[in-house]
Amino acid sequence: MAGSKPLYRATPLVTVCNPSVLNPQQRRAMRRWRWGAFLLLALAYVLAYFHRLAPAAIAAELQLAFHASGAVLGGLAAIYFYVYTLMQIPTGVLVDTLGVRKIATFGGLVAGLGSILFGLADTLVFASIGRFLVGLGVSVIFIAIMKLNAMWFHDRHFGTVAGFTILLGNLGAVLAASPLVWALSFVSWRSIFVAAGGLSLFLGALTWFLVRNHPGEAGFPSMRELDGQPPHIPHGGHWYDALVRVVKNPATWPGFWPNLGIGGTLFTFAGLWAVPFLQDVHAMSRPLAAAHTSLLLAGFASGALLSGMASDRLGRRRPIMLAGILLYLLCWLPWLAMVRMPLFASLLLFFAMGVGASGFTLSWAIAKEVNPPALSGMATSVVNTGSFLGAGLLQPLIGWVMDLAWDGKLSAGVRVYSAFNYQVGLAILLLFSLAGLVGAVKSRETYCKHVT
């Protein structure tokens, strides 16, 4: 991963004489390569979101299968986030050096094996190992697809494409809510995870054959060359020097805090505690509680796409990000106050929370734009670490805090927490969310273009 040699080498599959002009056949061929690679990685990202949030829907089954307390359940779910956090910066280095194709293939195969092991596990130890492998495998997918987007799409479209990526990924989050609860009426949660593992193995194998790291590997000009501009200057030094440059850039770090405070709390709530909260405090059935989570994630998905499109059209990043985060913070207040509300209002509030939370996704575009283009993978990975560090800390922390004041109440062998227990947990989530707002305020406005 070192040296001044070109990062990628491949025999071009198409010969283009004029790098700023493509004939219709070449344009069609380039679109096939671009969208084929994007689709494969997007499907892998769907599975990553499914694994991220599925524990919320099967929390009761996991407690019964492994005799888990709230803290233990939170720890099992959070293993995914621990390894995801640790892998973000290494993944950024790897995709900027070895390329998307190798890293995404590796991720799909490892995640597939982990999901199968998780589904077959008969002890907490094996379930934890399976969850670890899943987290390790899917941890590379997001940075890989962001790098792919940076290479295969114009800079002026990056916000929109990033939003579209989140929209597709959240299909997995939606599948991990109401559809998963519905499927549990017909098959066991174990069968579902074994099937998901098989699909992940298949996608990993296809990635090796059908994905190219950048247009040059398929014989096409870069996106800047298509605009009649010189290509971005590649980084010629050691990967370590590149990483140090990203980390030492003060403009990189404000984006870390919206990821930690907004992304971390969103994944903690949607991924584990939202369904039990609505069941225990608001006396909702599990399908109805899962429907709320589905709307939360649908709001996040649609909001990410709209935020990216609005940002690209407006030519600004910060105003859209701040507006979303403020909406998200306001939506926490009724839940923290334990306000009883009509069903329509609670569903609408969950959807609005998701739309607001999507504002933090623009931090990825800012991180890319305040660092050299050749280091986009590392830049995105540094700020994205915050989301998974936040969820990894908060999921077990919320469970531990609620266990401290648990009154011993059980229902069918599953712990039932009081409104006060959840109120303490939600207060912690709100405090972390405020840290996200502070980071957004301090983020640099890039006007949707590279400023380095």
Short mmCIF file of C-alpha atoms in Angstrom, two decimals:
data_model
loop_
_atom_site.label_atom_id
_atom_site.label_comp_id
_atom_site.label_asym_id
_atom_site.label_seq_id
_atom_site.Cartn_x
_atom_site.Cartn_y
_atom_site.Cartn_z
CA MET A 1 0.00 0.00 0.00
CA ALA A 2 2.98 2.28 -0.39
CA GLY A 3 5.11 4.07 -2.90
CA SER A 4 4.60 6.40 -5.83
CA LYS A 5 3.43 3.72 -8.29
CA PRO A 6 -0.08 4.03 -9.73
CA LEU A 7 -2.66 2.71 -7.28
CA TYR A 8 -4.56 0.67 -9.85
CA ARG A 9 -3.42 -1.29 -12.85
CA ALA A 10 -5.66 -2.94 -15.39
CA THR A 11 -5.85 -3.51 -19.12
CA PRO A 12 -8.39 -1.08 -20.60
CA LEU A 13 -11.47 -2.81 -21.96
CA VAL A 14 -12.38 0.05 -24.31
CA THR A 15 -10.14 2.38 -26.32
CA VAL A 16 -11.13 6.06 -26.32
CA CYS A 17 -9.12 8.33 -28.61
CA ASN A 18 -10.45 11.69 -27.45
CA PRO A 19 -10.87 11.75 -23.64
CA SER A 20 -13.44 14.57 -23.77
CA VAL A 21 -15.67 12.96 -26.41
CA LEU A 22 -17.45 9.59 -26.34
CA ASN A 23 -19.54 8.23 -29.17
CA PRO A 24 -23.02 6.85 -28.34
CA GLN A 25 -21.78 3.26 -28.12
CA GLN A 26 -19.01 4.24 -25.71
CA ARG A 27 -21.42 6.27 -23.59
CA ARG A 28 -23.76 3.30 -23.29
CA ALA A 29 -20.85 1.04 -22.38
CA MET A 30 -19.67 3.50 -19.73
CA ARG A 31 -23.18 3.74 -18.24
CA ARG A 32 -23.36 -0.06 -18.03
CA TRP A 33 -20.07 -0.26 -16.15
CA ARG A 34 -21.01 2.64 -13.86
CA TRP A 35 -24.51 1.51 -12.94
CA GLY A 36 -23.65 -2.19 -12.83
CA ALA A 37 -20.93 -1.54 -10.25
CA PHE A 38 -23.14 0.87 -8.34
CA LEU A 39 -26.02 -1.60 -8.22
CA LEU A 40 -23.87 -4.44 -6.88
CA LEU A 41 -22.39 -2.33 -4.11
CA ALA A 42 -25.77 -0.78 -3.35
CA LEU A 43 -27.25 -4.26 -2.83
CA ALA A 44 -24.38 -5.08 -0.49
CA TYR A 45 -25.14 -1.82 1.32
CA VAL A 46 -28.79 -2.89 1.67
CA LEU A 47 -27.56 -5.97 3.53
CA ALA A 48 -25.26 -3.82 5.68
CA TYR A 49 -28.23 -1.74 6.83
CA PHE A 50 -30.32 -4.87 7.40
CA HIS A 51 -27.69 -6.30 9.75
CA ARG A 52 -27.24 -2.94 11.44
CA LEU A 53 -30.85 -2.59 12.53
CA ALA A 54 -32.31 -6.11 12.61
CA PRO A 55 -31.61 -6.64 16.36
CA ALA A 56 -34.42 -4.18 17.20
CA ALA A 57 -37.02 -6.41 15.55
CA ILE A 58 -35.68 -9.66 17.01
CA ALA A 59 -34.69 -8.30 20.44
CA ALA A 60 -37.13 -10.62 22.24
CA GLU A 61 -35.95 -13.70 20.30
CA LEU A 62 -32.32 -12.87 21.06
CA GLN A 63 -33.04 -12.39 24.76
CA LEU A 64 -34.75 -15.78 24.92
CA ALA A 65 -32.22 -17.62 22.75
CA PHE A 66 -29.19 -16.42 24.69
CA HIS A 67 -30.74 -15.55 28.09
CA ALA A 68 -29.57 -11.96 27.67
CA SER A 69 -30.10 -8.94 29.93
CA GLY A 70 -30.52 -5.46 28.47
CA ALA A 71 -26.80 -4.75 28.78
CA VAL A 72 -25.84 -8.11 27.21
CA LEU A 73 -28.33 -7.61 24.38
CA GLY A 74 -26.96 -4.13 23.78
CA GLY A 75 -23.43 -5.53 23.75
CA LEU A 76 -24.32 -8.22 21.21
CA ALA A 77 -25.94 -5.69 18.90
CA ALA A 78 -23.05 -3.25 19.40
CA ILE A 79 -20.32 -5.72 18.34
CA TYR A 80 -21.25 -4.79 14.77
CA PHE A 81 -20.58 -1.13 15.57
CA TYR A 82 -17.31 -1.77 17.42
CA VAL A 83 -15.67 -3.52 14.48
CA TYR A 84 -17.32 -1.13 12.02
CA THR A 85 -15.79 1.80 13.91
CA LEU A 86 -12.33 0.27 14.05
CA MET A 87 -12.41 -0.56 10.33
CA GLN A 88 -13.45 2.83 8.97
CA ILE A 89 -10.02 4.47 8.70
CA PRO A 90 -8.27 1.25 7.54
CA THR A 91 -11.02 0.89 4.92
CA GLY A 92 -10.41 4.43 3.71
CA VAL A 93 -6.73 3.61 3.29
CA LEU A 94 -7.49 0.33 1.54
CA VAL A 95 -9.96 1.71 -1.01
CA ASP A 96 -7.59 4.57 -1.81
CA THR A 97 -4.73 2.12 -2.40
CA LEU A 98 -5.95 -1.39 -3.27
CA GLY A 99 -9.18 -0.19 -4.85
CA VAL A 100 -12.90 -0.75 -4.44
CA ARG A 101 -13.10 -4.09 -6.27
CA LYS A 102 -10.82 -6.10 -3.97
CA ILE A 103 -12.10 -4.57 -0.76
CA ALA A 104 -15.81 -4.91 -1.57
CA THR A 105 -15.32 -8.53 -2.67
CA PHE A 106 -13.57 -9.34 0.61
CA GLY A 107 -16.32 -7.61 2.56
CA GLY A 108 -19.13 -9.53 0.89
CA LEU A 109 -17.52 -12.91 1.50
CA VAL A 110 -16.68 -12.24 5.17
CA ALA A 111 -20.12 -10.78 5.92
CA GLY A 112 -21.77 -13.79 4.32
CA LEU A 113 -19.87 -16.25 6.48
CA GLY A 114 -20.60 -14.18 9.59
CA SER A 115 -24.33 -14.01 8.90
CA ILE A 116 -24.53 -17.78 8.42
CA LEU A 117 -22.63 -18.35 11.67
CA PHE A 118 -24.90 -15.92 13.53
CA GLY A 119 -27.98 -17.71 12.26
CA LEU A 120 -26.65 -21.12 13.30
CA ALA A 121 -25.16 -20.05 16.65
CA ASP A 122 -26.37 -21.99 19.71
CA THR A 123 -24.37 -19.99 22.25
CA LEU A 124 -23.77 -16.31 22.89
CA VAL A 125 -20.07 -16.77 22.08
CA PHE A 126 -20.73 -18.07 18.55
CA ALA A 127 -23.43 -15.45 17.99
CA SER A 128 -20.92 -12.78 18.99
CA ILE A 129 -18.30 -14.17 16.61
CA GLY A 130 -20.87 -14.22 13.81
CA ARG A 131 -21.91 -10.64 14.59
CA PHE A 132 -18.23 -9.64 14.60
CA LEU A 133 -17.65 -11.15 11.15
CA VAL A 134 -20.77 -9.49 9.80
CA GLY A 135 -19.57 -6.13 11.12
CA LEU A 136 -16.09 -6.72 9.68
CA GLY A 137 -17.46 -7.60 6.26
CA VAL A 138 -20.03 -4.85 5.85
CA SER A 139 -17.76 -2.21 7.41
CA VAL A 140 -15.98 -1.75 4.09
CA ILE A 141 -19.05 -1.36 1.89
CA PHE A 142 -20.05 2.24 2.58
CA ILE A 143 -16.58 3.73 2.09
CA ALA A 144 -16.16 1.55 -1.01
CA ILE A 145 -19.36 2.81 -2.58
CA MET A 146 -18.53 6.43 -1.71
CA LYS A 147 -15.15 5.99 -3.40
CA LEU A 148 -16.87 4.40 -6.40
CA ASN A 149 -19.25 7.36 -6.58
CA ALA A 150 -16.33 9.81 -6.43
CA MET A 151 -14.60 8.01 -9.31
CA TRP A 152 -17.56 7.26 -11.60
CA PHE A 153 -19.79 10.34 -11.14
CA HIS A 154 -19.21 14.06 -11.65
CA ASP A 155 -18.33 16.11 -8.56
CA ARG A 156 -21.38 18.32 -9.11
CA HIS A 157 -23.63 15.27 -8.69
CA PHE A 158 -21.92 13.78 -5.65
CA GLY A 159 -24.47 14.99 -3.07
CA THR A 160 -27.36 13.60 -5.10
CA VAL A 161 -25.67 10.25 -5.73
CA ALA A 162 -24.68 9.97 -2.06
CA GLY A 163 -28.30 10.63 -1.09
CA PHE A 164 -29.50 8.03 -3.59
CA THR A 165 -27.03 5.57 -2.07
CA ILE A 166 -28.46 6.16 1.40
CA LEU A 167 -31.98 5.80 0.00
CA LEU A 168 -31.15 2.38 -1.42
CA GLY A 169 -29.23 1.30 1.67
CA ASN A 170 -32.19 2.11 3.85
CA LEU A 171 -34.25 -0.45 1.98
CA GLY A 172 -32.27 -2.86 4.15
CA ALA A 173 -33.20 -0.85 7.23
CA VAL A 174 -36.86 -0.96 6.26
CA LEU A 175 -36.61 -4.71 5.66
CA ALA A 176 -35.15 -5.04 9.16
CA ALA A 177 -38.32 -3.54 10.69
CA SER A 178 -41.92 -4.42 9.76
CA PRO A 179 -41.09 -6.92 6.97
CA LEU A 180 -38.75 -8.82 9.30
CA VAL A 181 -41.41 -8.94 12.02
CA TRP A 182 -43.90 -10.23 9.42
CA ALA A 183 -41.43 -12.85 8.16
CA LEU A 184 -40.92 -14.14 11.70
CA SER A 185 -44.50 -15.38 11.58
CA PHE A 186 -43.47 -17.92 8.94
CA VAL A 187 -39.76 -18.69 9.42
CA SER A 188 -37.27 -18.43 12.26
CA TRP A 189 -34.86 -15.54 12.62
CA ARG A 190 -32.07 -18.07 12.16
CA SER A 191 -33.24 -19.04 8.67
CA ILE A 192 -33.43 -15.38 7.67
CA PHE A 193 -29.82 -14.71 8.66
CA VAL A 194 -28.55 -17.84 6.92
CA ALA A 195 -30.34 -16.74 3.72
CA ALA A 196 -28.89 -13.23 4.05
CA GLY A 197 -25.45 -14.77 4.36
CA GLY A 198 -25.90 -16.75 1.17
CA LEU A 199 -26.94 -13.60 -0.71
CA SER A 200 -23.91 -11.75 0.61
CA LEU A 201 -21.56 -14.48 -0.63
CA PHE A 202 -23.18 -14.29 -4.08
CA LEU A 203 -22.84 -10.50 -4.28
CA GLY A 204 -19.21 -10.68 -3.16
CA ALA A 205 -18.38 -13.10 -5.97
CA LEU A 206 -20.14 -10.94 -8.58
CA THR A 207 -18.26 -7.86 -7.39
CA TRP A 208 -14.94 -9.45 -8.28
CA PHE A 209 -16.01 -9.95 -11.89
CA LEU A 210 -18.18 -6.90 -12.58
CA VAL A 211 -16.72 -3.93 -10.66
CA ARG A 212 -13.89 -1.66 -11.87
CA ASN A 213 -12.22 0.79 -9.50
CA HIS A 214 -12.42 3.79 -11.83
CA PRO A 215 -13.27 4.54 -15.49
CA GLY A 216 -9.63 4.18 -16.55
CA GLU A 217 -9.67 0.46 -15.71
CA ALA A 218 -12.43 0.00 -18.28
CA GLY A 219 -10.64 2.19 -20.82
CA PHE A 220 -12.72 5.33 -20.31
CA PRO A 221 -11.61 8.87 -19.49
CA SER A 222 -12.12 10.27 -16.01
CA MET A 223 -15.19 12.36 -15.26
CA ARG A 224 -13.11 15.55 -15.30
CA GLU A 225 -11.63 14.64 -18.68
CA LEU A 226 -15.16 14.27 -20.01
CA ASP A 227 -15.70 17.88 -18.93
CA GLY A 228 -12.60 18.94 -20.84
CA GLN A 229 -10.53 19.42 -17.67
CA PRO A 230 -7.31 17.74 -16.57
CA PRO A 231 -7.78 14.77 -14.22
CA HIS A 232 -7.28 15.23 -10.49
CA ILE A 233 -3.66 14.85 -9.42
CA PRO A 234 -3.12 11.40 -7.84
CA HIS A 235 -1.41 11.10 -4.49
CA GLY A 236 2.11 9.91 -5.19
CA GLY A 237 3.41 9.33 -1.67
CA HIS A 238 2.99 6.71 1.01
CA TRP A 239 -0.53 5.96 2.23
CA TYR A 240 0.51 6.88 5.76
CA ASP A 241 1.46 10.40 4.66
CA ALA A 242 -1.92 10.73 2.96
CA LEU A 243 -3.77 9.64 6.09
CA VAL A 244 -1.78 12.05 8.24
CA ARG A 245 -2.68 14.84 5.84
CA VAL A 246 -6.39 14.08 6.19
CA VAL A 247 -6.23 13.72 9.97
CA LYS A 248 -4.21 16.92 10.43
CA ASN A 249 -6.61 18.93 8.28
CA PRO A 250 -8.70 20.93 10.79
CA ALA A 251 -11.54 21.18 8.27
CA THR A 252 -11.97 17.38 8.37
CA TRP A 253 -12.97 17.03 12.03
CA PRO A 254 -16.18 19.10 12.43
CA GLY A 255 -17.93 16.49 10.27
CA PHE A 256 -17.05 13.78 12.78
CA TRP A 257 -19.45 15.22 15.38
CA PRO A 258 -22.69 15.14 13.34
CA ASN A 259 -21.85 11.50 12.60
CA LEU A 260 -21.27 10.76 16.28
CA GLY A 261 -24.21 12.74 17.65
CA ILE A 262 -26.84 12.32 14.94
CA GLY A 263 -25.87 9.11 13.16
CA GLY A 264 -24.91 7.42 16.42
CA THR A 265 -28.18 8.21 18.18
CA LEU A 266 -30.27 7.34 15.12
CA PHE A 267 -28.67 3.90 14.78
CA THR A 268 -28.88 3.30 18.52
CA PHE A 269 -32.58 4.12 18.68
CA ALA A 270 -33.72 2.58 15.39
CA GLY A 271 -31.34 -0.36 15.65
CA LEU A 272 -32.25 -1.58 19.13
CA TRP A 273 -34.29 0.52 21.56
CA ALA A 274 -37.14 2.09 19.55
CA VAL A 275 -39.30 -1.06 19.36
CA PRO A 276 -38.96 -1.98 23.08
CA PHE A 277 -39.58 1.68 24.03
CA LEU A 278 -42.84 1.85 22.09
CA GLN A 279 -43.93 -1.54 23.43
CA ASP A 280 -43.10 -0.88 27.09
CA VAL A 281 -44.05 2.80 27.42
CA HIS A 282 -46.73 3.29 24.78
CA ALA A 283 -48.23 -0.21 24.91
CA MET A 284 -47.86 -0.80 21.18
CA SER A 285 -47.78 -4.24 19.61
CA ARG A 286 -44.48 -5.28 18.10
CA PRO A 287 -45.77 -4.97 14.50
CA LEU A 288 -47.01 -1.43 15.18
CA ALA A 289 -43.77 -0.46 16.93
CA ALA A 290 -41.79 -1.88 14.01
CA ALA A 291 -43.97 0.14 11.62
CA HIS A 292 -42.83 3.28 13.45
CA THR A 293 -39.22 2.23 12.98
CA SER A 294 -39.88 1.61 9.30
CA LEU A 295 -41.22 5.14 8.95
CA LEU A 296 -38.23 6.54 10.82
CA LEU A 297 -35.89 4.83 8.37
CA ALA A 298 -38.03 5.71 5.37
CA GLY A 299 -37.82 9.35 6.46
CA PHE A 300 -34.05 9.06 6.78
CA ALA A 301 -33.76 7.46 3.34
CA SER A 302 -35.96 9.95 1.51
CA GLY A 303 -34.46 12.85 3.47
CA ALA A 304 -30.93 11.84 2.49
CA LEU A 305 -31.85 11.89 -1.19
CA LEU A 306 -33.69 15.21 -0.92
CA SER A 307 -30.89 16.75 1.17
CA GLY A 308 -28.30 15.75 -1.40
CA MET A 309 -30.37 17.03 -4.32
CA ALA A 310 -31.20 20.30 -2.56
CA SER A 311 -27.57 20.82 -1.59
CA ASP A 312 -26.30 20.21 -5.13
CA ARG A 313 -28.97 22.49 -6.61
CA LEU A 314 -28.43 25.27 -4.03
CA GLY A 315 -24.66 24.94 -4.21
CA ARG A 316 -24.43 24.92 -0.41
CA ARG A 317 -23.90 22.19 2.22
CA ARG A 318 -24.18 23.76 5.70
CA PRO A 319 -27.69 25.33 5.58
CA ILE A 320 -29.29 22.02 4.56
CA MET A 321 -27.32 20.06 7.16
CA LEU A 322 -28.17 22.50 9.98
CA ALA A 323 -31.87 22.62 9.14
CA GLY A 324 -32.11 18.83 9.23
CA ILE A 325 -30.24 18.46 12.51
CA LEU A 326 -32.39 21.12 14.20
CA LEU A 327 -35.54 19.28 13.11
CA TYR A 328 -34.13 16.03 14.50
CA LEU A 329 -33.39 17.63 17.87
CA LEU A 330 -36.88 19.08 18.16
CA CYS A 331 -38.44 15.68 17.42
CA TRP A 332 -36.74 14.16 20.49
CA LEU A 333 -38.52 16.48 22.90
CA PRO A 334 -42.03 14.89 22.86
CA TRP A 335 -40.54 11.44 23.43
CA LEU A 336 -38.34 12.68 26.25
CA ALA A 337 -41.40 14.30 27.87
CA MET A 338 -43.31 10.99 27.46
CA VAL A 339 -46.14 12.81 25.67
CA ARG A 340 -49.09 10.60 24.78
CA MET A 341 -50.25 11.33 21.25
CA PRO A 342 -52.61 9.94 18.60
CA LEU A 343 -51.27 7.18 16.38
CA PHE A 344 -51.11 9.43 13.32
CA ALA A 345 -49.06 12.00 15.25
CA SER A 346 -46.56 9.42 16.54
CA LEU A 347 -46.07 7.97 13.05
CA LEU A 348 -45.58 11.44 11.59
CA LEU A 349 -43.10 12.32 14.33
CA PHE A 350 -41.01 9.23 13.62
CA PHE A 351 -40.95 10.06 9.91
CA ALA A 352 -39.94 13.67 10.67
CA MET A 353 -37.12 12.42 12.92
CA GLY A 354 -35.73 10.39 10.04
CA VAL A 355 -35.95 13.30 7.60
CA GLY A 356 -34.16 15.56 10.06
CA ALA A 357 -31.43 13.04 10.87
CA SER A 358 -30.56 12.77 7.16
CA GLY A 359 -28.99 16.23 7.35
CA PHE A 360 -25.82 14.75 8.85
CA THR A 361 -25.13 12.78 5.64
CA LEU A 362 -23.89 15.97 3.97
CA SER A 363 -20.87 15.80 6.29
CA TRP A 364 -19.50 13.10 3.97
CA ALA A 365 -19.59 15.44 0.98
CA ILE A 366 -17.92 18.19 3.02
CA ALA A 367 -15.16 15.83 4.17
CA LYS A 368 -14.50 14.84 0.57
CA GLU A 369 -14.43 18.45 -0.60
CA VAL A 370 -12.08 19.83 2.07
CA ASN A 371 -9.45 17.18 1.23
CA PRO A 372 -7.62 16.25 -1.99
CA PRO A 373 -9.76 14.18 -4.41
CA ALA A 374 -7.30 11.28 -4.38
CA LEU A 375 -7.89 10.92 -0.62
CA SER A 376 -11.70 10.90 -0.71
CA GLY A 377 -11.90 7.40 0.77
CA MET A 378 -9.77 8.30 3.78
CA ALA A 379 -11.56 11.62 4.30
CA THR A 380 -15.01 10.02 4.27
CA SER A 381 -13.86 7.21 6.53
CA VAL A 382 -12.51 9.54 9.22
CA VAL A 383 -15.80 11.38 9.72
CA ASN A 384 -17.92 8.26 9.21
CA THR A 385 -16.17 6.65 12.17
CA GLY A 386 -18.30 8.85 14.41
CA SER A 387 -21.62 7.19 13.52
CA PHE A 388 -20.49 3.75 14.50
CA LEU A 389 -18.43 4.81 17.47
CA GLY A 390 -21.56 6.57 18.74
CA ALA A 391 -23.81 3.55 18.22
CA GLY A 392 -21.20 1.19 19.64
CA LEU A 393 -20.99 3.24 22.82
CA LEU A 394 -24.65 4.08 23.16
CA GLN A 395 -26.40 0.76 22.54
CA PRO A 396 -24.89 -1.01 25.59
CA LEU A 397 -24.72 2.23 27.60
CA ILE A 398 -28.48 2.76 27.31
CA GLY A 399 -29.09 -0.88 28.29
CA TRP A 400 -26.72 -0.63 31.25
CA VAL A 401 -28.32 2.59 32.52
CA MET A 402 -31.80 1.10 32.27
CA ASP A 403 -30.69 -2.12 33.97
CA LEU A 404 -29.52 -0.08 36.97
CA ALA A 405 -33.06 1.03 37.81
CA TRP A 406 -34.93 -2.00 36.45
CA ASP A 407 -37.66 -3.12 38.88
CA GLY A 408 -37.47 -6.82 37.98
CA LYS A 409 -40.62 -6.89 35.85
CA LEU A 410 -40.73 -9.61 33.17
CA SER A 411 -43.11 -10.48 30.37
CA ALA A 412 -42.76 -13.93 28.79
CA GLY A 413 -39.18 -14.02 30.08
CA VAL A 414 -38.26 -10.65 28.55
CA ARG A 415 -37.35 -7.62 30.67
CA VAL A 416 -39.89 -4.78 30.73
CA TYR A 417 -38.52 -1.32 31.52
CA SER A 418 -40.42 1.61 33.03
CA ALA A 419 -41.08 5.02 31.46
CA PHE A 420 -38.48 6.50 33.82
CA ASN A 421 -35.86 3.99 32.65
CA TYR A 422 -36.42 5.02 29.05
CA GLN A 423 -36.53 8.71 29.95
CA VAL A 424 -32.99 8.50 31.30
CA GLY A 425 -31.86 6.66 28.16
CA LEU A 426 -33.50 9.19 25.83
CA ALA A 427 -31.90 12.08 27.72
CA ILE A 428 -28.48 10.58 26.96
CA LEU A 429 -29.39 10.34 23.27
CA LEU A 430 -30.49 13.99 23.22
CA LEU A 431 -27.20 15.13 24.78
CA PHE A 432 -25.21 13.27 22.13
CA SER A 433 -27.43 14.83 19.45
CA LEU A 434 -26.50 18.31 20.70
CA ALA A 435 -22.83 17.47 20.09
CA GLY A 436 -23.80 16.76 16.48
CA LEU A 437 -25.35 20.20 16.14
CA VAL A 438 -22.17 21.87 17.45
CA GLY A 439 -20.07 20.03 14.87
CA ALA A 440 -22.42 21.02 12.06
CA VAL A 441 -22.19 24.68 13.07
CA LYS A 442 -18.39 24.51 12.89
CA SER A 443 -18.27 22.71 9.52
CA ARG A 444 -16.80 24.56 6.55
CA GLU A 445 -19.01 25.59 3.65
CA THR A 446 -17.51 24.16 0.43
CA TYR A 447 -20.13 25.39 -2.05
CA CYS A 448 -20.25 21.83 -3.45
CA LYS A 449 -16.74 21.81 -4.89
CA HIS A 450 -13.24 20.88 -3.83
CA VAL A 451 -11.61 23.65 -1.83
CA THR A 452 -8.14 22.09 -1.61
#
